[in-house]
Amino acid sequence: MGQAVRGGAVALTFGVMAVVTPALASTAEDPGRRVALVIGNQDYQFVEPLVNPINDTKEITRVLQEADFDVTVGTNLSKKELEKVVRRFLRELNDGDTALFYYSGHALQVGESNFLLPVDAKLASQYDLEFESLKVSHLLDYMKAASSLQIVMLDACRDNPFEIGSLFWGEQEYALGKTRGLRRIPNKLGSFISYATRPGQVAYDGEGPLSPFTSSVVTNALDPSLEIKDLMTKVRDEVVRKTGGQQIPYEDSTLVTNFYFVPPKPEPIVTAHHRVSVPIGSDASPLSIPEPVQPEGGAIVATLTLSPEKGVLRLPGGRTVSEGDTLDAVELASLEFLPDGSGAGDVELIGYQVKDDWGGSASAIASITVVQAAPVPDDGAKELERKERLEQLVAWLSQTSQGSAVEADIGVGPVQVYADAPDEGLPATDDWLKVVSVDSDLQLSSDGRLLRPGDRFPMSGLSTLTVRPQIGSETQARRFSLELPAESGSAGQTLTQIVQPRVTQCDQLATQPFDLQAVTEGRLANDIDSAAVDRVCADAMEAYPEIGRFVFQRGRGAFAAGNLTQAADYFQQAYQMGHVRAGQVLGRMYFLGAGRDRDREKAVELYSKAAERGDAYALHSLGMAQIKGEGTEQNEKAGLEKLLQSVEAGHTFSFNAIGGFYLNGNHVDENVDRAVYYYNRSASREDIYGYLNMGTLYRDGLGTPQDFEAALGWFKKAHEGGHPAAGTAIGLLYFNGQGVEKSAEEATRWFRESAERGDAWGAYNTAWMLGQQSGEAAGRDRIRMLAMAAVVDPSSSAAGKGREDLKGANNRLKAMVLQQALTDLGFEPGPVDGQPGRKTRDALNKFFDSSDLTPVQGDEALIALVKYQWEQSRPRYDLF
């Protein structure tokens, strides 16, 4: 028994159990958005600070916002903050988007790869790179999986400032020295990557407030004539001149389409045919040509292309104008006509073409009918009605904006601001509202057109006005301001609307950590209140039936409650709606056989799809499957790379998995110090698996002084957090009398508690303890525990031992356990006498028919029954 128990502890303690805990859920986003991540790291804590990254970041952000990018900004980021801001950026992306990443700060070339460094990077240990950096190629892969066009701009080609001579990435050690610049990143189709200087060379901060590279980019990016490749040609020319040829920017493009930072602008809006009547023999009459409008601001000029054959065109000051003359928009609207030489019934035409600052143009005409006497406008009543409705709408808008804040849920797409605005029937080209200001964390749109300060939209489009709050903006209210139209009698008057972004209760209570379609950071499995989650996520599903994130998170509540069938249904529905993490969790259920037949090939298929999107949980699960060859061909190198990507994202499951490999020399060379390093990193993030592994190190004196009291403390922290195996570890201390008084009773109690939580070694060790007792009751209990050992993880050594011992167990007792399970489940197998007959066989068939499980015989039937029974107790599969 001693060997079995000790072996069980080590096997379970260092085997990492993939938790299935929960929010790109499919959201109602407009396709083709522009989304950017801008990072500037300047104030490094352990090497000399840089000069310009913060200024660079501010200016790049300004330019990108003017170019209609939704910008996520991070400055002076620690590693944890870097992980968080990258997740926030990836959460903003959807298929069809343009994704841009700009970085200014320290970066490092290690081997064939480039790594960005947070401000708390120390690189004091050879093993620090995996925990203190971000691999650029990984981020580009994630961007590519979630967007249609990718742009990367790296102003980070500086000398290596760290003193470390070599660094490990996985099993490979790389010598550093004073490496220069960055390497060329392998570029897949559809991406544009620009570097501040050529590969292997160094970029400079320069003498001004901006680096030479960034200064040239921000100066030229908003030139509407410059496609991105032409832009970078101009940037290269300027930087070479600024640095005397010492720095030569470099780019690598696989784009198959053109990209301009200045997005296409709408054409100017004009009234195609304006009709007016003037009396014969009168003085000059105003033509009241509607003023042309460029909705996104900027100046408009009008060139007369056709003048009247008779009569005179002039401005209010008396200056005459004619064909070929150029007027501004206000002058065009103020034109007057003097019917000199015109007779009653004559129709004169004015043609004009308007152009805006971006080269957009539109043509229109005005027809002037000369009449005998001043016309009595037959549309006066309509015009009066229009003005009255405009005044009513302005009053309504003013009153509404002064009322309560508009509440806007984050991550549900654009939210209508004035859905009830009484704007129906107003002309689309009259009475324009002007956007005065918009807080940077809001996207303001009308009729699907993104609005920036200076843009205009018609009052008739007020009911289509939407806001889309950025992820992370829920901490305080946001605002936008509008200038009212001049005709309302309030020229120049502005009103301000308060918007309160909020995170739904479903997101607050059920988001899963590292979910790239979430809108918040999430809760661990042991923090889930399943009843509350079911309630609030049901409300969210009703409010937003098109968003898979809420379906997934409701499934997470069902999973935590042990309702496996319902959970799987929710996960399947969410996965079909495009929620990536739902696929990973479904894969885990197939992998474990949780509530369904085990199918590890199906699991790996689901893991792979989620891993492509950068899902940390899927990267971990796929990496473990590849390393062990479970459900896929064994590939330890590829599997370890997946785990390192998961480590880079901050996922502590992979911290513990790799630590276990190094401790035991499994799949990698044994390195106890590196194992301790990984476990310490996990525990420092308050991870229950890190707690358990730290306890084991102290218990066994591996890489640390042996300390049973410290070990017990770590084990209890893990147990309190819900770790299924922590009770087994505590039971071992009681069994061996290590740091506590030796007690078989206490050991058995702790083993059994872990077994009921779903730990295979806890079940096997409980069975071993029961094997030391006599009597039929202990014998039957032992057999049930041997079956339990095979239930949760059939590939574990505990499961193998359980099956082996079960095979040699007393057949009569096994039959009694099977009959009792059928009886408890209501299938009426006849008497529990250990002599199965027709009734028992019929009951067993009914069980398999009703449970939708594949029928099996013998010990496998007993294991299936025990597993099904155990699952009815709603165990925390989401903690495995």
XYZ file of N, CA and C in Angstrom, residues 752 770 773-785 812-813 816-817:
57
model
N -11.000 9.795 0.545
C -12.359 9.657 0.045
C -12.912 11.011 -0.433
N -9.534 0.405 2.242
C -10.675 -0.482 2.500
C -10.278 -1.934 2.352
N -9.496 -3.831 5.437
C -10.588 -4.122 6.362
C -11.293 -5.410 5.932
N -12.039 -5.970 6.840
C -12.777 -7.207 6.548
C -14.275 -6.893 6.465
N -15.028 -7.866 5.929
C -16.477 -7.717 5.871
C -16.959 -7.371 4.479
N -18.214 -7.736 4.205
C -18.795 -7.539 2.880
C -18.958 -6.065 2.543
N -19.360 -5.244 3.522
C -19.584 -3.821 3.255
C -18.304 -3.138 2.789
N -17.183 -3.437 3.499
C -15.901 -2.847 3.102
C -15.484 -3.355 1.724
N -15.777 -4.643 1.455
C -15.409 -5.215 0.167
C -16.164 -4.561 -0.984
N -17.469 -4.345 -0.797
C -18.261 -3.694 -1.838
C -17.822 -2.237 -2.035
N -17.545 -1.566 -0.928
C -17.089 -0.175 -1.005
C -15.750 -0.101 -1.739
N -14.882 -1.089 -1.458
C -13.582 -1.120 -2.143
C -13.774 -1.251 -3.653
N -14.667 -2.125 -4.072
C -14.891 -2.337 -5.506
C -15.431 -1.065 -6.160
N -16.342 -0.396 -5.485
C -16.861 0.855 -6.033
C -15.726 1.879 -6.193
N -14.826 1.944 -5.223
C -13.722 2.896 -5.307
C -12.717 2.509 -6.388
N -18.668 -12.035 -7.155
C -19.953 -11.876 -6.497
C -20.115 -10.462 -5.952
N -19.050 -9.929 -5.342
C -19.120 -8.573 -4.812
C -19.269 -7.550 -5.938
N -22.812 -7.542 -6.971
C -23.654 -6.859 -5.991
C -23.544 -5.329 -6.150
N -22.329 -4.836 -6.389
C -22.156 -3.389 -6.584
C -22.910 -2.937 -7.828
